[in-house]
Each structure stands twice: as C-alpha cells, then as structure tokens.
PDB file of C-alpha atoms in Angstrom:
ATOM      1  CA  UNK A   1     267.668 122.795  64.755  1.00 75.00           C
ATOM      2  CA  UNK A   2     270.646 122.627  67.029  1.00 84.00           C
ATOM      3  CA  UNK A   3     271.747 119.164  67.988  1.00 91.00           C
ATOM      4  CA  UNK A   4     274.567 117.042  69.322  1.00 95.00           C
ATOM      5  CA  UNK A   5     275.201 113.497  68.208  1.00 97.00           C
ATOM      6  CA  UNK A   6     277.193 110.840  69.989  1.00 97.00           C
ATOM      7  CA  UNK A   7     277.136 108.050  67.421  1.00 96.00           C
ATOM      8  CA  UNK A   8     278.240 105.269  69.753  1.00 96.00           C
ATOM      9  CA  UNK A   9     276.036 104.159  72.616  1.00 96.00           C
ATOM     10  CA  UNK A  10     278.906 102.174  74.068  1.00 97.00           C
ATOM     11  CA  UNK A  11     282.658 102.105  73.711  1.00 98.00           C
ATOM     12  CA  UNK A  12     284.772  99.262  75.023  1.00 97.00           C
ATOM     13  CA  UNK A  13     288.515  99.574  75.439  1.00 97.00           C
ATOM     14  CA  UNK A  14     291.213  97.650  77.242  1.00 98.00           C
ATOM     15  CA  UNK A  15     293.016  99.268  80.131  1.00 97.00           C
ATOM     16  CA  UNK A  16     296.141 101.027  78.961  1.00 97.00           C
ATOM     17  CA  UNK A  17     294.880 101.499  75.415  1.00 98.00           C
ATOM     18  CA  UNK A  18     293.928 104.865  73.975  1.00 97.00           C
ATOM     19  CA  UNK A  19     290.268 105.762  73.973  1.00 97.00           C
ATOM     20  CA  UNK A  20     288.105 107.994  71.797  1.00 97.00           C
ATOM     21  CA  UNK A  21     284.514 108.999  72.423  1.00 98.00           C
ATOM     22  CA  UNK A  22     282.978 110.709  69.412  1.00 98.00           C
ATOM     23  CA  UNK A  23     280.827 113.815  69.249  1.00 98.00           C
ATOM     24  CA  UNK A  24     279.511 115.849  66.351  1.00 97.00           C
ATOM     25  CA  UNK A  25     277.326 118.913  66.547  1.00 95.00           C
ATOM     26  CA  UNK A  26     275.049 121.060  64.472  1.00 92.00           C
ATOM     27  CA  UNK A  27     274.527 124.654  65.556  1.00 86.00           C
ATOM     28  CA  UNK A  28     274.087 128.048  64.025  1.00 82.00           C
ATOM     29  CA  UNK A  29     276.977 130.301  64.855  1.00 80.00           C
ATOM     30  CA  UNK A  30     280.162 129.483  66.684  1.00 83.00           C
ATOM     31  CA  UNK A  31     279.829 126.899  69.439  1.00 88.00           C
ATOM     32  CA  UNK A  32     281.053 126.515  72.959  1.00 92.00           C
ATOM     33  CA  UNK A  33     281.689 122.788  73.431  1.00 95.00           C
ATOM     34  CA  UNK A  34     281.836 120.744  76.606  1.00 97.00           C
ATOM     35  CA  UNK A  35     282.402 117.238  77.865  1.00 98.00           C
ATOM     36  CA  UNK A  36     280.893 115.959  81.088  1.00 97.00           C
ATOM     37  CA  UNK A  37     281.144 112.612  82.834  1.00 97.00           C
ATOM     38  CA  UNK A  38     278.489 110.901  84.919  1.00 94.00           C
ATOM     39  CA  UNK A  39     279.312 108.162  87.383  1.00 90.00           C
ATOM     40  CA  UNK A  40     276.530 105.929  88.764  1.00 82.00           C
ATOM     41  CA  UNK A  41     274.350 107.743  91.298  1.00 76.00           C
ATOM     42  CA  UNK A  42     276.406 110.880  90.879  1.00 79.00           C
ATOM     43  CA  UNK A  43     275.869 114.205  89.204  1.00 84.00           C
ATOM     44  CA  UNK A  44     277.519 115.391  86.025  1.00 92.00           C
ATOM     45  CA  UNK A  45     281.126 116.424  86.386  1.00 94.00           C
ATOM     46  CA  UNK A  46     282.755 118.922  84.052  1.00 94.00           C
ATOM     47  CA  UNK A  47     285.745 117.517  82.153  1.00 96.00           C
ATOM     48  CA  UNK A  48     286.781 120.158  79.629  1.00 96.00           C
ATOM     49  CA  UNK A  49     285.586 122.861  77.296  1.00 96.00           C
ATOM     50  CA  UNK A  50     286.415 124.538  74.006  1.00 95.00           C
ATOM     51  CA  UNK A  51     285.657 128.226  73.814  1.00 92.00           C
ATOM     52  CA  UNK A  52     288.158 129.634  71.368  1.00 89.00           C
ATOM     53  CA  UNK A  53     291.816 129.364  70.442  1.00 89.00           C
ATOM     54  CA  UNK A  54     293.810 126.146  70.298  1.00 91.00           C
ATOM     55  CA  UNK A  55     291.778 123.327  68.824  1.00 93.00           C
ATOM     56  CA  UNK A  56     293.241 120.801  71.256  1.00 96.00           C
ATOM     57  CA  UNK A  57     292.001 121.334  74.779  1.00 96.00           C
ATOM     58  CA  UNK A  58     293.115 119.496  77.883  1.00 96.00           C
ATOM     59  CA  UNK A  59     290.925 118.750  80.846  1.00 95.00           C
ATOM     60  CA  UNK A  60     290.600 116.785  84.024  1.00 92.00           C
ATOM     61  CA  UNK A  61     291.876 113.241  84.653  1.00 92.00           C
ATOM     62  CA  UNK A  62     294.149 113.246  81.584  1.00 95.00           C
ATOM     63  CA  UNK A  63     291.352 113.739  79.056  1.00 97.00           C
ATOM     64  CA  UNK A  64     291.655 115.954  76.022  1.00 97.00           C
ATOM     65  CA  UNK A  65     289.450 116.843  73.095  1.00 98.00           C
ATOM     66  CA  UNK A  66     290.019 118.170  69.629  1.00 95.00           C
ATOM     67  CA  UNK A  67     287.757 120.746  68.044  1.00 95.00           C
ATOM     68  CA  UNK A  68     287.420 120.303  64.286  1.00 95.00           C
ATOM     69  CA  UNK A  69     285.355 123.063  62.759  1.00 93.00           C
ATOM     70  CA  UNK A  70     285.233 121.636  59.231  1.00 93.00           C
ATOM     71  CA  UNK A  71     283.961 118.295  60.492  1.00 95.00           C
ATOM     72  CA  UNK A  72     281.884 119.880  63.277  1.00 95.00           C
ATOM     73  CA  UNK A  73     283.340 117.392  65.716  1.00 97.00           C
ATOM     74  CA  UNK A  74     284.672 117.483  69.247  1.00 97.00           C
ATOM     75  CA  UNK A  75     285.965 114.001  70.046  1.00 98.00           C
ATOM     76  CA  UNK A  76     287.094 113.144  73.551  1.00 98.00           C
ATOM     77  CA  UNK A  77     290.384 111.294  73.873  1.00 98.00           C
ATOM     78  CA  UNK A  78     292.724 109.829  76.426  1.00 98.00           C
ATOM     79  CA  UNK A  79     296.100 108.262  75.631  1.00 97.00           C
ATOM     80  CA  UNK A  80     295.861 105.462  78.192  1.00 97.00           C
ATOM     81  CA  UNK A  81     292.521 104.337  79.632  1.00 97.00           C
ATOM     82  CA  UNK A  82     291.993 103.373  83.247  1.00 97.00           C
ATOM     83  CA  UNK A  83     289.328 101.051  84.643  1.00 96.00           C
ATOM     84  CA  UNK A  84     288.192 103.987  86.768  1.00 94.00           C
ATOM     85  CA  UNK A  85     287.370 105.900  83.567  1.00 96.00           C
ATOM     86  CA  UNK A  86     284.360 103.613  83.066  1.00 96.00           C
ATOM     87  CA  UNK A  87     281.345 105.907  83.156  1.00 96.00           C
ATOM     88  CA  UNK A  88     278.777 107.698  81.012  1.00 96.00           C
ATOM     89  CA  UNK A  89     280.170 110.571  78.942  1.00 97.00           C
ATOM     90  CA  UNK A  90     278.151 113.454  77.593  1.00 97.00           C
ATOM     91  CA  UNK A  91     279.011 115.987  74.932  1.00 97.00           C
ATOM     92  CA  UNK A  92     277.196 119.331  75.070  1.00 96.00           C
ATOM     93  CA  UNK A  93     277.136 122.538  73.094  1.00 93.00           C
ATOM     94  CA  UNK A  94     276.092 126.051  73.840  1.00 88.00           C
ATOM     95  CA  UNK A  95     275.857 128.661  71.121  1.00 71.00           C
ATOM     96  CA  UNK A  96     277.411 132.058  71.548  1.00 61.00           C
ATOM     97  CA  UNK A  97     274.147 133.593  70.358  1.00 58.00           C
ATOM     98  CA  UNK A  98     272.124 131.922  73.110  1.00 59.00           C
ATOM     99  CA  UNK A  99     271.524 135.251  74.783  1.00 66.00           C
ATOM    100  CA  UNK A 100     271.144 135.178  78.508  1.00 69.00           C
ATOM    101  CA  UNK A 101     270.264 131.518  78.630  1.00 78.00           C
ATOM    102  CA  UNK A 102     273.363 129.387  79.006  1.00 82.00           C
ATOM    103  CA  UNK A 103     271.342 126.344  78.018  1.00 84.00           C
ATOM    104  CA  UNK A 104     273.352 123.357  76.945  1.00 89.00           C
ATOM    105  CA  UNK A 105     272.234 121.090  74.113  1.00 91.00           C
ATOM    106  CA  UNK A 106     273.208 117.552  75.072  1.00 93.00           C
ATOM    107  CA  UNK A 107     274.124 114.385  73.293  1.00 95.00           C
ATOM    108  CA  UNK A 108     272.504 111.187  74.546  1.00 95.00           C
ATOM    109  CA  UNK A 109     275.661 109.922  76.123  1.00 96.00           C
ATOM    110  CA  UNK A 110     278.232 107.216  75.467  1.00 97.00           C
ATOM    111  CA  UNK A 111     278.855 104.494  77.994  1.00 97.00           C
ATOM    112  CA  UNK A 112     282.578 103.825  78.282  1.00 97.00           C
ATOM    113  CA  UNK A 113     283.694 100.459  79.612  1.00 97.00           C
ATOM    114  CA  UNK A 114     287.378  99.989  80.294  1.00 97.00           C
ATOM    115  CA  UNK A 115     288.256  96.341  80.727  1.00 96.00           C
ATOM    116  CA  UNK A 116     291.129  95.247  82.985  1.00 94.00           C
TER     117      UNK A 116
ATOM    118  CA  UNK B   1     283.967 122.932  99.203  1.00 86.00           C
ATOM    119  CA  UNK B   2     282.321 124.478  96.153  1.00 86.00           C
ATOM    120  CA  UNK B   3     279.201 122.532  95.395  1.00 93.00           C
ATOM    121  CA  UNK B   4     275.594 122.349  94.304  1.00 96.00           C
ATOM    122  CA  UNK B   5     273.329 120.457  96.664  1.00 96.00           C
ATOM    123  CA  UNK B   6     269.897 119.039  96.016  1.00 96.00           C
ATOM    124  CA  UNK B   7     267.338 117.568  98.336  1.00 97.00           C
ATOM    125  CA  UNK B   8     265.861 115.068  98.472  1.00 97.00           C
ATOM    126  CA  UNK B   9     268.034 112.677  96.500  1.00 95.00           C
ATOM    127  CA  UNK B  10     265.212 110.181  96.088  1.00 96.00           C
ATOM    128  CA  UNK B  11     261.476 110.774  96.267  1.00 97.00           C
ATOM    129  CA  UNK B  12     258.470 108.572  95.627  1.00 97.00           C
ATOM    130  CA  UNK B  13     255.156 110.368  95.651  1.00 96.00           C
ATOM    131  CA  UNK B  14     251.627 110.088  94.363  1.00 97.00           C
ATOM    132  CA  UNK B  15     249.853 111.944  91.604  1.00 97.00           C
ATOM    133  CA  UNK B  16     248.702 115.399  92.610  1.00 97.00           C
ATOM    134  CA  UNK B  17     250.673 115.785  95.827  1.00 97.00           C
ATOM    135  CA  UNK B  18     252.632 119.021  95.666  1.00 97.00           C
ATOM    136  CA  UNK B  19     256.369 118.721  96.164  1.00 97.00           C
ATOM    137  CA  UNK B  20     259.467 120.894  96.147  1.00 98.00           C
ATOM    138  CA  UNK B  21     262.989 119.885  95.241  1.00 98.00           C
ATOM    139  CA  UNK B  22     265.515 122.233  96.744  1.00 98.00           C
ATOM    140  CA  UNK B  23     268.742 123.357  95.099  1.00 98.00           C
ATOM    141  CA  UNK B  24     271.478 125.416  96.683  1.00 98.00           C
ATOM    142  CA  UNK B  25     274.914 126.550  95.502  1.00 98.00           C
ATOM    143  CA  UNK B  26     277.731 128.104  97.488  1.00 96.00           C
ATOM    144  CA  UNK B  27     279.727 129.571  94.600  1.00 96.00           C
ATOM    145  CA  UNK B  28     277.876 132.909  94.364  1.00 96.00           C
ATOM    146  CA  UNK B  29     276.802 132.058  90.828  1.00 96.00           C
ATOM    147  CA  UNK B  30     274.227 134.246  89.173  1.00 94.00           C
ATOM    148  CA  UNK B  31     273.006 131.636  86.681  1.00 94.00           C
ATOM    149  CA  UNK B  32     271.091 128.543  87.784  1.00 96.00           C
ATOM    150  CA  UNK B  33     269.131 125.993  85.835  1.00 96.00           C
ATOM    151  CA  UNK B  34     267.055 122.841  86.150  1.00 97.00           C
ATOM    152  CA  UNK B  35     267.295 119.866  83.795  1.00 96.00           C
ATOM    153  CA  UNK B  36     265.531 116.568  83.619  1.00 97.00           C
ATOM    154  CA  UNK B  37     267.214 113.448  82.290  1.00 94.00           C
ATOM    155  CA  UNK B  38     265.193 110.727  80.599  1.00 94.00           C
ATOM    156  CA  UNK B  39     266.326 107.612  78.710  1.00 91.00           C
ATOM    157  CA  UNK B  40     266.467 108.220  74.997  1.00 90.00           C
ATOM    158  CA  UNK B  41     265.782 111.924  75.430  1.00 92.00           C
ATOM    159  CA  UNK B  42     268.910 113.019  77.245  1.00 89.00           C
ATOM    160  CA  UNK B  43     268.970 116.137  79.355  1.00 92.00           C
ATOM    161  CA  UNK B  44     266.419 118.846  78.725  1.00 94.00           C
ATOM    162  CA  UNK B  45     266.226 122.238  80.359  1.00 94.00           C
ATOM    163  CA  UNK B  46     263.131 122.980  82.437  1.00 96.00           C
ATOM    164  CA  UNK B  47     263.736 126.501  83.764  1.00 96.00           C
ATOM    165  CA  UNK B  48     266.647 128.809  84.248  1.00 94.00           C
ATOM    166  CA  UNK B  49     267.434 131.925  86.217  1.00 95.00           C
ATOM    167  CA  UNK B  50     269.857 134.688  85.365  1.00 92.00           C
ATOM    168  CA  UNK B  51     269.720 136.271  88.812  1.00 92.00           C
ATOM    169  CA  UNK B  52     267.502 136.879  91.818  1.00 93.00           C
ATOM    170  CA  UNK B  53     263.876 137.349  90.752  1.00 91.00           C
ATOM    171  CA  UNK B  54     264.790 136.669  87.103  1.00 91.00           C
ATOM    172  CA  UNK B  55     263.566 133.328  85.799  1.00 94.00           C
ATOM    173  CA  UNK B  56     262.523 132.037  82.410  1.00 92.00           C
ATOM    174  CA  UNK B  57     261.248 128.894  80.740  1.00 93.00           C
ATOM    175  CA  UNK B  58     263.489 126.316  79.181  1.00 92.00           C
ATOM    176  CA  UNK B  59     262.399 123.648  76.730  1.00 91.00           C
ATOM    177  CA  UNK B  60     260.046 121.620  78.935  1.00 96.00           C
ATOM    178  CA  UNK B  61     258.531 123.948  81.577  1.00 97.00           C
ATOM    179  CA  UNK B  62     254.992 122.528  81.628  1.00 97.00           C
ATOM    180  CA  UNK B  63     253.991 121.290  85.063  1.00 97.00           C
ATOM    181  CA  UNK B  64     256.865 122.988  86.864  1.00 98.00           C
ATOM    182  CA  UNK B  65     257.429 126.236  88.725  1.00 98.00           C
ATOM    183  CA  UNK B  66     260.558 127.844  90.092  1.00 97.00           C
ATOM    184  CA  UNK B  67     261.475 130.777  92.257  1.00 96.00           C
ATOM    185  CA  UNK B  68     264.687 132.662  92.893  1.00 97.00           C
ATOM    186  CA  UNK B  69     264.309 134.735  96.020  1.00 97.00           C
ATOM    187  CA  UNK B  70     267.929 134.347  97.058  1.00 96.00           C
ATOM    188  CA  UNK B  71     271.008 134.028  94.903  1.00 96.00           C
ATOM    189  CA  UNK B  72     272.046 130.675  96.330  1.00 97.00           C
ATOM    190  CA  UNK B  73     268.681 128.881  96.139  1.00 98.00           C
ATOM    191  CA  UNK B  74     266.610 127.782  93.162  1.00 98.00           C
ATOM    192  CA  UNK B  75     263.835 125.392  94.177  1.00 98.00           C
ATOM    193  CA  UNK B  76     261.823 123.382  91.670  1.00 98.00           C
ATOM    194  CA  UNK B  77     258.128 123.092  92.468  1.00 98.00           C
ATOM    195  CA  UNK B  78     255.721 120.513  91.124  1.00 97.00           C
ATOM    196  CA  UNK B  79     252.258 121.765  92.036  1.00 96.00           C
ATOM    197  CA  UNK B  80     250.422 118.647  90.886  1.00 97.00           C
ATOM    198  CA  UNK B  81     252.885 115.933  89.893  1.00 97.00           C
ATOM    199  CA  UNK B  82     251.917 113.413  87.261  1.00 97.00           C
ATOM    200  CA  UNK B  83     253.515 110.095  86.288  1.00 97.00           C
ATOM    201  CA  UNK B  84     255.121 111.651  83.195  1.00 97.00           C
ATOM    202  CA  UNK B  85     257.233 113.750  85.542  1.00 98.00           C
ATOM    203  CA  UNK B  86     258.961 110.632  86.804  1.00 98.00           C
ATOM    204  CA  UNK B  87     262.561 111.429  85.954  1.00 97.00           C
ATOM    205  CA  UNK B  88     266.043 112.253  87.195  1.00 96.00           C
ATOM    206  CA  UNK B  89     266.367 115.944  87.928  1.00 97.00           C
ATOM    207  CA  UNK B  90     269.563 117.981  87.997  1.00 97.00           C
ATOM    208  CA  UNK B  91     270.153 121.478  89.231  1.00 97.00           C
ATOM    209  CA  UNK B  92     273.101 123.395  87.824  1.00 96.00           C
ATOM    210  CA  UNK B  93     274.806 126.702  88.426  1.00 96.00           C
ATOM    211  CA  UNK B  94     277.311 128.695  86.435  1.00 93.00           C
ATOM    212  CA  UNK B  95     279.543 131.670  86.960  1.00 91.00           C
ATOM    213  CA  UNK B  96     281.226 131.457  83.561  1.00 88.00           C
ATOM    214  CA  UNK B  97     281.245 128.969  80.712  1.00 89.00           C
ATOM    215  CA  UNK B  98     280.963 125.617  82.435  1.00 91.00           C
ATOM    216  CA  UNK B  99     278.060 124.531  84.569  1.00 92.00           C
ATOM    217  CA  UNK B 100     278.293 122.727  87.891  1.00 94.00           C
ATOM    218  CA  UNK B 101     275.706 120.115  88.667  1.00 95.00           C
ATOM    219  CA  UNK B 102     274.095 118.793  91.785  1.00 95.00           C
ATOM    220  CA  UNK B 103     273.987 115.048  92.517  1.00 94.00           C
ATOM    221  CA  UNK B 104     270.490 114.636  91.091  1.00 95.00           C
ATOM    222  CA  UNK B 105     267.046 113.888  92.470  1.00 97.00           C
ATOM    223  CA  UNK B 106     265.347 110.717  91.329  1.00 96.00           C
ATOM    224  CA  UNK B 107     261.608 111.343  91.403  1.00 98.00           C
ATOM    225  CA  UNK B 108     258.968 108.672  90.956  1.00 98.00           C
ATOM    226  CA  UNK B 109     255.318 109.693  90.663  1.00 97.00           C
ATOM    227  CA  UNK B 110     252.810 106.860  90.988  1.00 97.00           C
TER     228      UNK B 110
END
C-alpha cells in the first residue's frame, strides 16, 4: 500500500535556527513529491515539489527539500526559521502510474512551532 | 487573482437535510477534486473530475455526490448528511503537477 509518514507530530525550533521537517514515503513506481503548508483557518498552500532532476528543490518562502531515493525520504528544510513559519506542514506523494487521477497520498502533518 | 473558492466556509446542519458545498476555480483547470480532513486520518480523496461531465470516485465516496457541468465549478452534494460526515472539506484544482486548494468548509452534522 502506498503511504507517507511524517514521524514527528511536532517540531520546535528557535527563530533563526535551521529547521527540518521529515517525510518518508512508500510507493510503487517513481513518485512525485510535494510539501504543503496549512495556516489556521486557511487552506493548504503549495510550497514545493519534486518531479525529476536535481534532488534538491527550492520552493516558496525560503524552503527547500531534498529527495533521497535510496532512503525514500523528502525532508523539508529551511536555513533560518521565522516565527511566521509556525504552521502545519504536510508531505504528499502522487505516483506517476496514478492514471488520470492526480490523487495525493498525504502524511498526517507536522506542527512546526518557531519560538522567538 | 488565481484562486479556488468554497462556500459556505462554516455550516452546521442536522442529519438528513440535503446540502451542497460549492467550489469554483478561475484558473481554467481541467482537474478538480474533493478531500476531507479528519484528525488522525489526514486528508482523503472523496471524488475527482478530469473534465466537464467526467467524474470518478476517490477513496471515501460513500454518502457524497458531485457534478461537473461547467469547467470552473465542482459542487459537493450530501443528499442525506450523517454525523460521521462532520469534517473539514477541501476542494482542489490542478492544471499540472501541483494542486491548488480552497480555504476549506467546516461542516458539522448533528
């Protein structure tokens, strides 16, 4: 079965420090990988994606993520956290063999708290 | 502004009273989808649509209906809502790889 795991329910980091939010996946075939962020009472906002090519992808708001095929991971990173980065982060995967359905398989989310 | 809109944002209703949650996108996307978000279960796909008049079931379609008569609109219909459909609902659209989400509709069925 295809799945996405976000092993940490919550991550706490001090403002200005680097942050990492972890994601591992299990799919058949090559994956398309995504990170989304959800602020309170808001919808999900797209941050970045890995489709093919360079394993390090850069996205919105200074975030980046590294695709590691051997470890089946796609960790989200940011060199210097801001208080405004505090939110709920979701990792998602879509398989290339999904046919017409662009369904995303979602992790359960990681709550990031950046402390001033 | 490119966006996906949903209405209503909040709805409290009673068991069995038919309701419709509207979804509209202004990006001319062919693909649209509905998800529900529940604690401990994450987001799960209810229905999706590849284009006008083309819809198909997702993972949790029971108790829901959809229609796609126009490209921009993809309403979610609950013919006879039940308490287990209390959830946060998101509509999404896509013209490529990433999906764009509406602000969500928080539905409570008593």
